[in-house]
Short mmCIF file of C-alpha atoms in Angstrom, two decimals:
data_model
loop_
_atom_site.label_atom_id
_atom_site.label_comp_id
_atom_site.label_asym_id
_atom_site.label_seq_id
_atom_site.Cartn_x
_atom_site.Cartn_y
_atom_site.Cartn_z
CA MET A 256 0.00 0.00 0.00
CA TYR A 257 2.85 2.39 0.75
CA ALA A 258 4.47 1.79 -2.65
CA LEU A 259 1.13 2.18 -4.39
CA GLY A 260 0.46 5.38 -2.47
CA LEU A 261 3.85 6.78 -3.45
CA LEU A 262 3.21 5.95 -7.10
CA LEU A 263 -0.20 7.63 -6.93
CA LEU A 264 1.29 10.68 -5.24
CA GLY A 265 4.15 10.83 -7.75
CA SER A 266 1.96 10.48 -10.83
CA GLY A 267 -0.56 13.03 -9.54
CA ALA A 268 2.10 15.54 -8.43
CA ALA A 269 4.02 15.14 -11.70
CA TRP A 270 0.82 15.75 -13.67
CA LEU A 271 0.02 18.80 -11.53
CA MET A 272 3.49 20.30 -12.06
CA LEU A 273 3.39 19.73 -15.82
CA HIS A 274 -0.17 21.00 -16.12
CA THR A 275 0.49 24.10 -14.04
CA TRP A 276 3.97 25.20 -15.08
CA VAL A 277 5.17 23.43 -18.22
CA ARG A 278 4.23 24.23 -21.79
CA VAL A 279 5.89 22.92 -24.93
CA GLU A 280 5.98 24.57 -28.31
CA GLY A 281 3.48 22.97 -30.63
CA ALA A 282 2.54 23.57 -34.25
CA PHE A 283 0.07 26.27 -33.18
CA GLY A 284 1.92 27.73 -30.19
CA PRO A 285 2.37 26.65 -26.55
CA GLU A 286 0.48 23.52 -25.54
CA HIS A 287 0.36 21.06 -22.66
CA HIS A 288 3.22 18.62 -22.27
CA PRO A 289 2.49 15.27 -23.96
CA LEU A 290 3.36 13.37 -20.75
CA GLU A 291 0.31 14.85 -19.02
CA ALA A 292 -2.05 12.43 -20.73
CA TRP A 293 0.14 9.43 -19.87
CA LEU A 294 0.52 10.52 -16.25
CA MET A 295 -3.26 10.88 -15.97
CA ARG A 296 -3.77 7.39 -17.43
CA LEU A 297 -1.21 5.95 -15.01
CA HIS A 298 -2.81 7.78 -12.09
CA GLY A 299 -6.26 6.42 -12.98
CA LEU A 300 -4.86 2.91 -13.43
CA LEU A 301 -3.14 3.03 -10.02
CA ALA A 302 -6.32 4.27 -8.35
CA LEU A 303 -8.07 0.94 -8.95
CA PRO A 304 -5.70 -1.26 -6.90
CA ALA A 305 -5.47 1.52 -4.30
CA LEU A 306 -9.23 1.33 -3.79
CA VAL A 307 -8.98 -2.45 -3.46
CA GLY A 308 -6.17 -1.98 -0.94
CA VAL A 309 -8.17 0.48 1.15
CA GLY A 310 -11.07 -1.95 1.06
CA ALA A 311 -8.79 -4.75 2.24
CA LEU A 312 -7.66 -2.59 5.15
CA LEU A 313 -11.20 -2.34 6.50
CA PRO A 314 -11.51 -5.90 7.93
CA ALA A 315 -7.80 -6.35 8.58
CA HIS A 316 -6.93 -3.02 10.16
CA VAL A 317 -9.83 -0.60 10.62
CA TRP A 318 -12.50 -2.80 12.25
CA PRO A 319 -10.10 -4.41 14.79
CA ALA A 320 -9.00 -0.94 15.94
CA TRP A 321 -12.50 0.57 15.95
CA ARG A 322 -13.90 -0.95 19.14
CA PRO A 323 -10.91 -0.14 21.36
CA ARG A 324 -10.96 3.37 19.78
CA LEU A 325 -7.36 3.19 18.63
CA ARG A 326 -6.44 6.24 16.51
CA ARG A 327 -10.07 6.65 15.50
CA THR A 328 -9.90 10.38 14.69
CA SER A 329 -6.89 10.16 12.39
CA GLY A 330 -8.22 6.93 10.89
CA VAL A 331 -11.57 8.51 10.06
CA ALA A 332 -9.74 11.50 8.57
CA LEU A 333 -7.70 9.14 6.37
CA LEU A 334 -10.72 7.11 5.25
CA SER A 335 -12.70 10.29 4.58
CA ALA A 336 -9.87 11.73 2.50
CA CYS A 337 -9.58 8.47 0.53
CA ALA A 338 -13.33 8.44 -0.09
CA ALA A 339 -13.29 12.08 -1.19
CA LEU A 340 -10.35 11.39 -3.50
CA ALA A 341 -12.13 8.42 -5.06
CA LEU A 342 -15.33 10.40 -5.52
CA GLY A 343 -13.37 13.36 -6.88
CA GLY A 344 -11.50 11.15 -9.33
CA TRP A 345 -14.80 9.74 -10.53
CA ALA A 346 -16.24 13.26 -10.89
CA LEU A 347 -13.19 14.49 -12.80
CA TYR A 348 -13.55 11.62 -15.24
CA TYR A 349 -17.32 11.66 -15.69
CA VAL A 350 -18.61 15.16 -14.87
CA ALA A 351 -18.34 17.49 -17.85
CA ASP A 352 -19.55 20.72 -16.21
CA ASP A 353 -16.58 23.11 -16.23
CA ALA A 354 -17.76 25.06 -13.16
CA VAL A 355 -17.91 21.88 -11.06
CA ARG A 356 -14.77 20.45 -12.60
CA GLY A 357 -12.64 23.42 -11.48
CA TRP A 358 -13.35 23.13 -7.76
CA VAL A 359 -13.37 19.32 -7.83
CA SER A 360 -9.92 19.39 -9.43
CA VAL A 361 -8.48 21.75 -6.82
CA THR A 362 -10.07 19.77 -3.98
CA HIS A 363 -8.69 16.53 -5.45
CA TRP A 364 -5.10 17.69 -5.69
CA VAL A 365 -5.16 19.48 -2.32
CA LEU A 366 -6.44 16.30 -0.63
CA GLY A 367 -3.98 14.19 -2.61
CA LEU A 368 -1.06 16.30 -1.45
CA ALA A 369 -2.38 16.34 2.14
CA LEU A 370 -2.95 12.57 2.34
CA PRO A 371 0.72 11.70 3.09
CA VAL A 372 0.65 14.17 6.00
CA LEU A 373 -2.55 12.59 7.36
CA LEU A 374 -1.03 9.11 7.00
CA LEU A 375 2.19 10.16 8.73
CA ALA A 376 0.23 11.68 11.63
CA HIS A 377 -1.76 8.43 11.94
CA ILE A 378 1.40 6.29 11.97
CA VAL A 379 3.37 8.52 14.34
CA GLY A 380 0.43 8.73 16.74
CA ALA A 381 -0.01 4.95 16.73
CA ARG A 382 3.68 4.37 17.40
CA ARG A 383 3.63 6.91 20.21
CA GLU A 384 0.59 5.21 21.79
CA ARG A 385 2.22 1.79 21.42
CA ARG A 386 5.43 3.00 23.11
CA ALA A 387 3.44 4.59 25.93
CA GLY A 388 1.54 1.32 26.42
CA GLU A 389 4.75 -0.71 26.47
CA HIS A 390 6.29 1.72 28.95
CA ALA A 391 3.24 1.49 31.22
CA ALA A 392 3.32 -2.32 31.05
CA ARG A 393 6.95 -2.41 32.19
CA ARG A 394 6.36 -0.06 35.12
CA PRO A 395 6.26 -1.84 38.50
CA PRO A 396 2.85 -1.87 40.24
CA GLY A 397 2.20 1.04 42.56
CA LEU A 398 4.36 3.53 40.69
#
C-alpha cells in the first residue's frame, strides 16, 4: 500500500506540475506537455488497486482498531480523505460541467497532497501510543 500510495502521489504531483507550469511549443503555439495524458492514465490505473487496498484494510486493520478506539480520529480522517479522493477522481472523469470540474480538481489535488501528512500523523500517533503502552506495562505496580 505504501508503494502504491507513493506511485499515486508521484503520478498526480508530476501531472500537476506539468499541467500548471510546463508548456511545450506545438505547431500552433504553446500547448500542454504530452506526458500529461500518460501521467493521468497511469494515475487512474493506479487508483483501482489503491481502492482495493483500502477496502482490504477495513476488515484487517480498521474494524479491529475501531472498538478499542485506537487512533479513531486520524483513521476517520484518512478514510474520509480516501473516499473524497475516489469520488473526486470519478467526478473528474465523468462530470463534464466546467464550473464543477474546477473546484473538484483543486479539492482533489489538495487532498492528494495532504494525504501523506494525514497518513504520517496516523502512523506517528499509533507508534507513540504503542510505546506509551509498552512503557506502562513495564512499570512496576504502585508507581
